[in-house]
Amino acid sequence: MPYPDSMIQLIEEFAKMPGVGRRTAERFAMYILSAPAESVDNLSELVRKVHQNIHACQECFNLSEETICHICGDPTRNHTLLCVVQTPKDVIAIEKSGDYAGIYHVLMGALSPLEGVGPKDLRIKELLDRVKKGTFKEVVLGTSSDTEGDATSTYLMKQLKPLKVKVTRIAHGVPVGSALEFVDKATLTRAFRHRQEI
Ligand SMILES: [Zn+2]
Protein backbone atom coordinates (compact mmCIF):
# COMPACT_ATOMS: atom_id res chain seq x y z
CA MET A 1 0.00 0.00 0.00
CA PRO A 2 1.48 3.39 -0.91
CA TYR A 3 1.92 6.06 1.75
CA PRO A 4 -0.62 8.89 2.02
CA ASP A 5 0.33 11.99 -0.01
CA SER A 6 1.62 14.15 2.84
CA MET A 7 3.76 11.26 4.06
CA ILE A 8 5.28 10.91 0.59
CA GLN A 9 5.97 14.64 0.47
CA LEU A 10 7.67 14.51 3.87
CA ILE A 11 9.83 11.57 2.77
CA GLU A 12 10.79 13.48 -0.37
CA GLU A 13 11.80 16.55 1.69
CA PHE A 14 13.96 14.44 4.05
CA ALA A 15 15.53 12.67 1.07
CA LYS A 16 16.79 16.08 -0.21
CA MET A 17 18.99 16.42 2.88
CA PRO A 18 22.70 15.67 2.52
CA GLY A 19 23.58 12.09 3.32
CA VAL A 20 19.96 11.02 3.67
CA GLY A 21 18.86 8.28 1.29
CA ARG A 22 15.32 7.16 0.58
CA ARG A 23 15.29 4.52 3.33
CA THR A 24 16.57 6.88 6.00
CA ALA A 25 14.03 9.47 4.83
CA GLU A 26 11.30 6.88 5.32
CA ARG A 27 12.59 6.10 8.81
CA PHE A 28 12.57 9.81 9.69
CA ALA A 29 8.98 10.10 8.45
CA MET A 30 7.95 7.06 10.47
CA TYR A 31 9.59 8.59 13.53
CA ILE A 32 7.63 11.83 13.02
CA LEU A 33 4.45 9.77 12.80
CA SER A 34 5.00 8.10 16.15
CA ALA A 35 6.80 10.91 18.03
CA PRO A 36 4.99 12.83 20.82
CA ALA A 37 3.08 15.90 19.55
CA GLU A 38 5.24 18.18 21.73
CA SER A 39 8.43 16.94 20.14
CA VAL A 40 7.07 17.39 16.60
CA ASP A 41 5.82 20.93 17.40
CA ASN A 42 9.22 21.80 18.80
CA LEU A 43 10.96 20.43 15.71
CA SER A 44 8.82 22.33 13.22
CA GLU A 45 9.19 25.53 15.27
CA LEU A 46 12.98 25.13 15.36
CA VAL A 47 13.22 24.43 11.63
CA ARG A 48 11.32 27.67 10.94
CA LYS A 49 13.33 29.65 13.51
CA VAL A 50 16.72 28.51 12.22
CA HIS A 51 15.70 29.26 8.66
CA GLN A 52 14.33 32.71 9.47
CA ASN A 53 16.73 33.99 12.10
CA ILE A 54 20.13 32.56 11.35
CA HIS A 55 22.13 34.21 8.63
CA ALA A 56 25.70 35.11 7.81
CA CYS A 57 27.50 37.68 9.99
CA GLN A 58 28.05 40.83 7.93
CA GLU A 59 31.72 40.94 8.87
CA CYS A 60 32.97 37.36 8.86
CA PHE A 61 30.10 35.29 7.31
CA ASN A 62 29.96 32.99 10.31
CA LEU A 63 26.45 31.95 11.30
CA SER A 64 24.72 34.39 13.61
CA GLU A 65 21.32 35.41 14.92
CA GLU A 66 22.50 39.04 14.96
CA THR A 67 23.81 41.24 12.14
CA ILE A 68 27.29 40.90 13.65
CA CYS A 69 28.21 37.59 15.27
CA HIS A 70 29.28 37.25 18.92
CA ILE A 71 32.92 36.74 17.91
CA CYS A 72 33.20 39.87 15.74
CA GLY A 73 31.28 41.80 18.39
CA ASP A 74 33.56 40.74 21.23
CA PRO A 75 35.98 43.57 22.14
CA THR A 76 38.18 41.21 24.18
CA ARG A 77 39.18 39.25 21.06
CA ASN A 78 42.29 40.12 19.09
CA HIS A 79 40.92 42.05 16.11
CA THR A 80 44.36 42.25 14.45
CA LEU A 81 44.54 38.46 13.97
CA LEU A 82 42.35 36.94 11.27
CA CYS A 83 41.85 33.23 10.62
CA VAL A 84 40.42 32.24 7.24
CA VAL A 85 38.37 29.03 7.28
CA GLN A 86 36.09 27.20 4.87
CA THR A 87 32.90 26.71 6.85
CA PRO A 88 31.14 27.74 10.08
CA LYS A 89 31.87 24.18 11.31
CA ASP A 90 35.57 25.03 11.22
CA VAL A 91 34.94 28.05 13.44
CA ILE A 92 33.20 25.79 15.95
CA ALA A 93 36.12 23.31 15.86
CA ILE A 94 38.72 26.05 16.42
CA GLU A 95 36.62 27.69 19.15
CA LYS A 96 36.41 24.32 20.94
CA SER A 97 40.20 24.10 21.00
CA GLY A 98 39.98 27.28 23.08
CA ASP A 99 43.40 28.47 22.02
CA TYR A 100 42.61 31.04 19.35
CA ALA A 101 41.83 34.60 20.38
CA GLY A 102 41.57 36.30 16.99
CA ILE A 103 38.59 36.72 14.69
CA TYR A 104 37.53 34.80 11.58
CA HIS A 105 36.62 34.99 7.93
CA VAL A 106 34.43 32.17 6.61
CA LEU A 107 34.87 31.55 2.87
CA MET A 108 31.79 29.32 2.60
CA GLY A 109 33.65 26.60 0.73
CA ALA A 110 36.92 25.88 -1.02
CA LEU A 111 38.12 26.27 -4.59
CA SER A 112 37.26 23.21 -6.63
CA PRO A 113 37.60 23.37 -10.41
CA LEU A 114 36.13 19.86 -10.63
CA GLU A 115 32.95 20.93 -8.94
CA GLY A 116 32.92 24.29 -10.68
CA VAL A 117 33.67 26.31 -7.54
CA GLY A 118 35.74 29.36 -8.51
CA PRO A 119 36.96 32.41 -6.54
CA LYS A 120 33.75 34.30 -7.26
CA ASP A 121 31.70 31.59 -5.53
CA LEU A 122 33.54 32.13 -2.25
CA ARG A 123 33.75 35.14 0.08
CA ILE A 124 37.20 36.02 -1.26
CA LYS A 125 36.48 39.55 -2.46
CA GLU A 126 35.04 40.30 0.98
CA LEU A 127 38.19 38.88 2.60
CA LEU A 128 40.46 41.08 0.47
CA ASP A 129 38.30 44.11 1.24
CA ARG A 130 38.65 43.44 4.95
CA VAL A 131 42.41 43.01 4.72
CA LYS A 132 42.77 46.16 2.58
CA LYS A 133 41.47 48.19 5.51
CA GLY A 134 44.89 47.52 7.06
CA THR A 135 43.77 46.56 10.56
CA PHE A 136 45.17 43.02 10.51
CA LYS A 137 48.72 42.19 11.60
CA GLU A 138 48.44 38.57 10.57
CA VAL A 139 46.18 36.45 8.39
CA VAL A 140 46.20 32.72 9.24
CA LEU A 141 45.07 30.46 6.42
CA GLY A 142 43.13 27.71 8.17
CA THR A 143 41.77 25.87 5.15
CA SER A 144 41.90 22.06 5.25
CA SER A 145 45.01 20.23 4.14
CA ASP A 146 43.42 18.41 1.23
CA THR A 147 43.67 19.28 -2.47
CA GLU A 148 40.88 21.85 -2.38
CA GLY A 149 42.01 23.44 0.88
CA ASP A 150 45.58 23.67 -0.42
CA ALA A 151 44.46 25.16 -3.75
CA THR A 152 42.42 27.71 -1.85
CA SER A 153 45.27 28.67 0.44
CA THR A 154 47.71 28.98 -2.51
CA TYR A 155 45.26 31.22 -4.33
CA LEU A 156 44.66 33.35 -1.23
CA MET A 157 48.36 33.70 -0.56
CA LYS A 158 48.89 35.16 -4.03
CA GLN A 159 46.02 37.57 -3.54
CA LEU A 160 47.13 38.60 -0.05
CA LYS A 161 50.87 39.06 -0.70
CA PRO A 162 50.54 42.44 -2.46
CA LEU A 163 48.52 43.71 0.51
CA LYS A 164 51.66 43.64 2.69
CA VAL A 165 50.19 41.61 5.50
CA LYS A 166 51.87 38.70 7.28
CA VAL A 167 50.30 35.49 5.97
CA THR A 168 50.65 32.16 7.79
CA ARG A 169 49.28 28.70 7.14
CA ILE A 170 48.31 26.16 9.77
CA ALA A 171 49.88 22.89 8.74
CA HIS A 172 51.63 20.90 11.42
CA GLY A 173 49.95 17.72 12.49
CA VAL A 174 46.76 18.28 10.56
CA PRO A 175 46.32 14.96 8.76
CA VAL A 176 46.13 15.15 5.00
CA GLY A 177 42.64 15.03 3.60
CA SER A 178 40.90 15.88 6.83
CA ALA A 179 38.47 18.69 7.28
CA LEU A 180 39.24 20.85 10.30
CA GLU A 181 36.05 19.80 12.03
CA PHE A 182 37.36 16.23 12.38
CA VAL A 183 40.72 17.20 13.80
CA ASP A 184 41.09 16.65 17.54
CA LYS A 185 41.59 19.52 19.94
CA ALA A 186 45.26 18.92 20.74
CA THR A 187 46.20 18.57 17.07
CA LEU A 188 44.37 21.78 16.24
CA THR A 189 46.08 23.64 19.05
CA ARG A 190 49.46 22.38 17.79
CA ALA A 191 48.53 23.31 14.23
CA PHE A 192 47.94 26.90 15.33
CA ARG A 193 51.05 27.20 17.49
CA HIS A 194 53.27 25.91 14.67
CA ARG A 195 51.71 27.90 11.88
CA GLN A 196 54.28 29.00 9.35
CA GLU A 197 54.75 32.18 7.46
CA ILE A 198 54.28 31.74 3.72
ZN1 LIG B 1 31.35 37.68 12.58
PDB file of C-alpha atoms and ligand atoms in Angstrom:
ATOM      1  CA  MET A   1       0.000   0.000   0.000  1.00  0.00           C
ATOM      2  CA  PRO A   2       1.481   3.395  -0.914  1.00  0.00           C
ATOM      3  CA  TYR A   3       1.922   6.062   1.749  1.00  0.00           C
ATOM      4  CA  PRO A   4      -0.619   8.893   2.016  1.00  0.00           C
ATOM      5  CA  ASP A   5       0.333  11.989  -0.010  1.00  0.00           C
ATOM      6  CA  SER A   6       1.619  14.145   2.842  1.00  0.00           C
ATOM      7  CA  MET A   7       3.759  11.257   4.057  1.00  0.00           C
ATOM      8  CA  ILE A   8       5.282  10.905   0.588  1.00  0.00           C
ATOM      9  CA  GLN A   9       5.972  14.636   0.471  1.00  0.00           C
ATOM     10  CA  LEU A  10       7.672  14.512   3.865  1.00  0.00           C
ATOM     11  CA  ILE A  11       9.830  11.572   2.772  1.00  0.00           C
ATOM     12  CA  GLU A  12      10.787  13.482  -0.367  1.00  0.00           C
ATOM     13  CA  GLU A  13      11.804  16.550   1.690  1.00  0.00           C
ATOM     14  CA  PHE A  14      13.956  14.445   4.045  1.00  0.00           C
ATOM     15  CA  ALA A  15      15.527  12.673   1.075  1.00  0.00           C
ATOM     16  CA  LYS A  16      16.792  16.076  -0.207  1.00  0.00           C
ATOM     17  CA  MET A  17      18.994  16.419   2.885  1.00  0.00           C
ATOM     18  CA  PRO A  18      22.702  15.669   2.524  1.00  0.00           C
ATOM     19  CA  GLY A  19      23.581  12.088   3.318  1.00  0.00           C
ATOM     20  CA  VAL A  20      19.962  11.018   3.670  1.00  0.00           C
ATOM     21  CA  GLY A  21      18.859   8.279   1.294  1.00  0.00           C
ATOM     22  CA  ARG A  22      15.317   7.165   0.583  1.00  0.00           C
ATOM     23  CA  ARG A  23      15.288   4.522   3.329  1.00  0.00           C
ATOM     24  CA  THR A  24      16.566   6.876   6.005  1.00  0.00           C
ATOM     25  CA  ALA A  25      14.031   9.472   4.828  1.00  0.00           C
ATOM     26  CA  GLU A  26      11.295   6.881   5.322  1.00  0.00           C
ATOM     27  CA  ARG A  27      12.593   6.095   8.813  1.00  0.00           C
ATOM     28  CA  PHE A  28      12.566   9.811   9.688  1.00  0.00           C
ATOM     29  CA  ALA A  29       8.980  10.105   8.449  1.00  0.00           C
ATOM     30  CA  MET A  30       7.948   7.058  10.472  1.00  0.00           C
ATOM     31  CA  TYR A  31       9.587   8.586  13.529  1.00  0.00           C
ATOM     32  CA  ILE A  32       7.633  11.831  13.021  1.00  0.00           C
ATOM     33  CA  LEU A  33       4.454   9.774  12.798  1.00  0.00           C
ATOM     34  CA  SER A  34       5.001   8.099  16.148  1.00  0.00           C
ATOM     35  CA  ALA A  35       6.801  10.909  18.030  1.00  0.00           C
ATOM     36  CA  PRO A  36       4.992  12.831  20.815  1.00  0.00           C
ATOM     37  CA  ALA A  37       3.080  15.904  19.546  1.00  0.00           C
ATOM     38  CA  GLU A  38       5.240  18.177  21.725  1.00  0.00           C
ATOM     39  CA  SER A  39       8.425  16.945  20.135  1.00  0.00           C
ATOM     40  CA  VAL A  40       7.070  17.394  16.598  1.00  0.00           C
ATOM     41  CA  ASP A  41       5.820  20.926  17.396  1.00  0.00           C
ATOM     42  CA  ASN A  42       9.219  21.798  18.798  1.00  0.00           C
ATOM     43  CA  LEU A  43      10.963  20.425  15.711  1.00  0.00           C
ATOM     44  CA  SER A  44       8.818  22.330  13.218  1.00  0.00           C
ATOM     45  CA  GLU A  45       9.186  25.532  15.266  1.00  0.00           C
ATOM     46  CA  LEU A  46      12.981  25.129  15.358  1.00  0.00           C
ATOM     47  CA  VAL A  47      13.219  24.435  11.632  1.00  0.00           C
ATOM     48  CA  ARG A  48      11.318  27.674  10.943  1.00  0.00           C
ATOM     49  CA  LYS A  49      13.326  29.645  13.514  1.00  0.00           C
ATOM     50  CA  VAL A  50      16.718  28.509  12.216  1.00  0.00           C
ATOM     51  CA  HIS A  51      15.702  29.260   8.657  1.00  0.00           C
ATOM     52  CA  GLN A  52      14.333  32.713   9.468  1.00  0.00           C
ATOM     53  CA  ASN A  53      16.727  33.989  12.102  1.00  0.00           C
ATOM     54  CA  ILE A  54      20.129  32.562  11.347  1.00  0.00           C
ATOM     55  CA  HIS A  55      22.135  34.214   8.633  1.00  0.00           C
ATOM     56  CA  ALA A  56      25.700  35.108   7.808  1.00  0.00           C
ATOM     57  CA  CYS A  57      27.497  37.681   9.992  1.00  0.00           C
ATOM     58  CA  GLN A  58      28.050  40.826   7.928  1.00  0.00           C
ATOM     59  CA  GLU A  59      31.719  40.940   8.872  1.00  0.00           C
ATOM     60  CA  CYS A  60      32.971  37.362   8.856  1.00  0.00           C
ATOM     61  CA  PHE A  61      30.097  35.293   7.314  1.00  0.00           C
ATOM     62  CA  ASN A  62      29.961  32.989  10.314  1.00  0.00           C
ATOM     63  CA  LEU A  63      26.449  31.952  11.302  1.00  0.00           C
ATOM     64  CA  SER A  64      24.717  34.388  13.607  1.00  0.00           C
ATOM     65  CA  GLU A  65      21.321  35.413  14.925  1.00  0.00           C
ATOM     66  CA  GLU A  66      22.500  39.036  14.965  1.00  0.00           C
ATOM     67  CA  THR A  67      23.812  41.236  12.143  1.00  0.00           C
ATOM     68  CA  ILE A  68      27.291  40.905  13.651  1.00  0.00           C
ATOM     69  CA  CYS A  69      28.214  37.586  15.269  1.00  0.00           C
ATOM     70  CA  HIS A  70      29.283  37.250  18.921  1.00  0.00           C
ATOM     71  CA  ILE A  71      32.922  36.736  17.914  1.00  0.00           C
ATOM     72  CA  CYS A  72      33.204  39.870  15.739  1.00  0.00           C
ATOM     73  CA  GLY A  73      31.279  41.800  18.386  1.00  0.00           C
ATOM     74  CA  ASP A  74      33.565  40.743  21.232  1.00  0.00           C
ATOM     75  CA  PRO A  75      35.981  43.574  22.143  1.00  0.00           C
ATOM     76  CA  THR A  76      38.183  41.212  24.181  1.00  0.00           C
ATOM     77  CA  ARG A  77      39.180  39.248  21.057  1.00  0.00           C
ATOM     78  CA  ASN A  78      42.286  40.123  19.090  1.00  0.00           C
ATOM     79  CA  HIS A  79      40.925  42.053  16.110  1.00  0.00           C
ATOM     80  CA  THR A  80      44.356  42.247  14.447  1.00  0.00           C
ATOM     81  CA  LEU A  81      44.545  38.464  13.970  1.00  0.00           C
ATOM     82  CA  LEU A  82      42.352  36.936  11.270  1.00  0.00           C
ATOM     83  CA  CYS A  83      41.847  33.229  10.616  1.00  0.00           C
ATOM     84  CA  VAL A  84      40.424  32.237   7.235  1.00  0.00           C
ATOM     85  CA  VAL A  85      38.365  29.034   7.282  1.00  0.00           C
ATOM     86  CA  GLN A  86      36.093  27.196   4.871  1.00  0.00           C
ATOM     87  CA  THR A  87      32.899  26.708   6.852  1.00  0.00           C
ATOM     88  CA  PRO A  88      31.141  27.737  10.083  1.00  0.00           C
ATOM     89  CA  LYS A  89      31.874  24.182  11.314  1.00  0.00           C
ATOM     90  CA  ASP A  90      35.574  25.026  11.217  1.00  0.00           C
ATOM     91  CA  VAL A  91      34.937  28.048  13.438  1.00  0.00           C
ATOM     92  CA  ILE A  92      33.200  25.786  15.951  1.00  0.00           C
ATOM     93  CA  ALA A  93      36.116  23.309  15.856  1.00  0.00           C
ATOM     94  CA  ILE A  94      38.715  26.046  16.421  1.00  0.00           C
ATOM     95  CA  GLU A  95      36.622  27.689  19.150  1.00  0.00           C
ATOM     96  CA  LYS A  96      36.410  24.324  20.936  1.00  0.00           C
ATOM     97  CA  SER A  97      40.195  24.098  20.999  1.00  0.00           C
ATOM     98  CA  GLY A  98      39.979  27.277  23.082  1.00  0.00           C
ATOM     99  CA  ASP A  99      43.399  28.472  22.021  1.00  0.00           C
ATOM    100  CA  TYR A 100      42.613  31.039  19.347  1.00  0.00           C
ATOM    101  CA  ALA A 101      41.825  34.596  20.378  1.00  0.00           C
ATOM    102  CA  GLY A 102      41.568  36.302  16.994  1.00  0.00           C
ATOM    103  CA  ILE A 103      38.595  36.715  14.692  1.00  0.00           C
ATOM    104  CA  TYR A 104      37.526  34.804  11.576  1.00  0.00           C
ATOM    105  CA  HIS A 105      36.623  34.994   7.932  1.00  0.00           C
ATOM    106  CA  VAL A 106      34.433  32.167   6.605  1.00  0.00           C
ATOM    107  CA  LEU A 107      34.870  31.549   2.872  1.00  0.00           C
ATOM    108  CA  MET A 108      31.791  29.323   2.603  1.00  0.00           C
ATOM    109  CA  GLY A 109      33.650  26.598   0.734  1.00  0.00           C
ATOM    110  CA  ALA A 110      36.922  25.884  -1.021  1.00  0.00           C
ATOM    111  CA  LEU A 111      38.115  26.272  -4.587  1.00  0.00           C
ATOM    112  CA  SER A 112      37.263  23.208  -6.629  1.00  0.00           C
ATOM    113  CA  PRO A 113      37.602  23.370 -10.407  1.00  0.00           C
ATOM    114  CA  LEU A 114      36.130  19.858 -10.627  1.00  0.00           C
ATOM    115  CA  GLU A 115      32.948  20.933  -8.939  1.00  0.00           C
ATOM    116  CA  GLY A 116      32.922  24.290 -10.685  1.00  0.00           C
ATOM    117  CA  VAL A 117      33.673  26.310  -7.544  1.00  0.00           C
ATOM    118  CA  GLY A 118      35.742  29.363  -8.512  1.00  0.00           C
ATOM    119  CA  PRO A 119      36.963  32.407  -6.538  1.00  0.00           C
ATOM    120  CA  LYS A 120      33.753  34.298  -7.256  1.00  0.00           C
ATOM    121  CA  ASP A 121      31.697  31.588  -5.535  1.00  0.00           C
ATOM    122  CA  LEU A 122      33.535  32.132  -2.254  1.00  0.00           C
ATOM    123  CA  ARG A 123      33.754  35.142   0.076  1.00  0.00           C
ATOM    124  CA  ILE A 124      37.197  36.024  -1.262  1.00  0.00           C
ATOM    125  CA  LYS A 125      36.476  39.549  -2.459  1.00  0.00           C
ATOM    126  CA  GLU A 126      35.036  40.304   0.980  1.00  0.00           C
ATOM    127  CA  LEU A 127      38.190  38.883   2.596  1.00  0.00           C
ATOM    128  CA  LEU A 128      40.464  41.082   0.470  1.00  0.00           C
ATOM    129  CA  ASP A 129      38.301  44.112   1.235  1.00  0.00           C
ATOM    130  CA  ARG A 130      38.647  43.442   4.948  1.00  0.00           C
ATOM    131  CA  VAL A 131      42.414  43.007   4.723  1.00  0.00           C
ATOM    132  CA  LYS A 132      42.769  46.157   2.580  1.00  0.00           C
ATOM    133  CA  LYS A 133      41.474  48.192   5.509  1.00  0.00           C
ATOM    134  CA  GLY A 134      44.889  47.516   7.057  1.00  0.00           C
ATOM    135  CA  THR A 135      43.770  46.557  10.564  1.00  0.00           C
ATOM    136  CA  PHE A 136      45.172  43.017  10.509  1.00  0.00           C
ATOM    137  CA  LYS A 137      48.716  42.195  11.600  1.00  0.00           C
ATOM    138  CA  GLU A 138      48.438  38.570  10.569  1.00  0.00           C
ATOM    139  CA  VAL A 139      46.180  36.452   8.387  1.00  0.00           C
ATOM    140  CA  VAL A 140      46.204  32.722   9.238  1.00  0.00           C
ATOM    141  CA  LEU A 141      45.073  30.456   6.425  1.00  0.00           C
ATOM    142  CA  GLY A 142      43.132  27.711   8.169  1.00  0.00           C
ATOM    143  CA  THR A 143      41.771  25.868   5.145  1.00  0.00           C
ATOM    144  CA  SER A 144      41.903  22.057   5.255  1.00  0.00           C
ATOM    145  CA  SER A 145      45.007  20.228   4.136  1.00  0.00           C
ATOM    146  CA  ASP A 146      43.419  18.407   1.230  1.00  0.00           C
ATOM    147  CA  THR A 147      43.668  19.281  -2.469  1.00  0.00           C
ATOM    148  CA  GLU A 148      40.885  21.850  -2.376  1.00  0.00           C
ATOM    149  CA  GLY A 149      42.007  23.445   0.880  1.00  0.00           C
ATOM    150  CA  ASP A 150      45.582  23.672  -0.418  1.00  0.00           C
ATOM    151  CA  ALA A 151      44.464  25.157  -3.748  1.00  0.00           C
ATOM    152  CA  THR A 152      42.423  27.711  -1.850  1.00  0.00           C
ATOM    153  CA  SER A 153      45.275  28.672   0.439  1.00  0.00           C
ATOM    154  CA  THR A 154      47.713  28.985  -2.508  1.00  0.00           C
ATOM    155  CA  TYR A 155      45.257  31.220  -4.326  1.00  0.00           C
ATOM    156  CA  LEU A 156      44.655  33.352  -1.234  1.00  0.00           C
ATOM    157  CA  MET A 157      48.362  33.698  -0.559  1.00  0.00           C
ATOM    158  CA  LYS A 158      48.893  35.161  -4.026  1.00  0.00           C
ATOM    159  CA  GLN A 159      46.017  37.570  -3.536  1.00  0.00           C
ATOM    160  CA  LEU A 160      47.129  38.602  -0.053  1.00  0.00           C
ATOM    161  CA  LYS A 161      50.871  39.056  -0.701  1.00  0.00           C
ATOM    162  CA  PRO A 162      50.535  42.439  -2.462  1.00  0.00           C
ATOM    163  CA  LEU A 163      48.524  43.713   0.513  1.00  0.00           C
ATOM    164  CA  LYS A 164      51.657  43.641   2.685  1.00  0.00           C
ATOM    165  CA  VAL A 165      50.187  41.608   5.500  1.00  0.00           C
ATOM    166  CA  LYS A 166      51.872  38.704   7.277  1.00  0.00           C
ATOM    167  CA  VAL A 167      50.301  35.489   5.973  1.00  0.00           C
ATOM    168  CA  THR A 168      50.648  32.157   7.789  1.00  0.00           C
ATOM    169  CA  ARG A 169      49.275  28.699   7.142  1.00  0.00           C
ATOM    170  CA  ILE A 170      48.308  26.156   9.767  1.00  0.00           C
ATOM    171  CA  ALA A 171      49.876  22.886   8.743  1.00  0.00           C
ATOM    172  CA  HIS A 172      51.635  20.898  11.422  1.00  0.00           C
ATOM    173  CA  GLY A 173      49.951  17.717  12.492  1.00  0.00           C
ATOM    174  CA  VAL A 174      46.765  18.276  10.556  1.00  0.00           C
ATOM    175  CA  PRO A 175      46.317  14.965   8.763  1.00  0.00           C
ATOM    176  CA  VAL A 176      46.129  15.147   4.997  1.00  0.00           C
ATOM    177  CA  GLY A 177      42.636  15.027   3.603  1.00  0.00           C
ATOM    178  CA  SER A 178      40.904  15.878   6.826  1.00  0.00           C
ATOM    179  CA  ALA A 179      38.471  18.693   7.277  1.00  0.00           C
ATOM    180  CA  LEU A 180      39.238  20.847  10.300  1.00  0.00           C
ATOM    181  CA  GLU A 181      36.047  19.800  12.033  1.00  0.00           C
ATOM    182  CA  PHE A 182      37.355  16.233  12.375  1.00  0.00           C
ATOM    183  CA  VAL A 183      40.721  17.201  13.801  1.00  0.00           C
ATOM    184  CA  ASP A 184      41.086  16.650  17.543  1.00  0.00           C
ATOM    185  CA  LYS A 185      41.588  19.517  19.942  1.00  0.00           C
ATOM    186  CA  ALA A 186      45.263  18.917  20.741  1.00  0.00           C
ATOM    187  CA  THR A 187      46.195  18.575  17.071  1.00  0.00           C
ATOM    188  CA  LEU A 188      44.369  21.779  16.239  1.00  0.00           C
ATOM    189  CA  THR A 189      46.079  23.645  19.046  1.00  0.00           C
ATOM    190  CA  ARG A 190      49.455  22.382  17.795  1.00  0.00           C
ATOM    191  CA  ALA A 191      48.527  23.314  14.233  1.00  0.00           C
ATOM    192  CA  PHE A 192      47.939  26.899  15.333  1.00  0.00           C
ATOM    193  CA  ARG A 193      51.048  27.196  17.486  1.00  0.00           C
ATOM    194  CA  HIS A 194      53.265  25.907  14.674  1.00  0.00           C
ATOM    195  CA  ARG A 195      51.712  27.902  11.876  1.00  0.00           C
ATOM    196  CA  GLN A 196      54.284  28.996   9.350  1.00  0.00           C
ATOM    197  CA  GLU A 197      54.750  32.180   7.464  1.00  0.00           C
ATOM    198  CA  ILE A 198      54.278  31.738   3.716  1.00  0.00           C
TER     199      ILE A 198
HETATM  200 ZN    ZN B   1      31.347  37.681  12.580  1.00  0.00          ZN
END
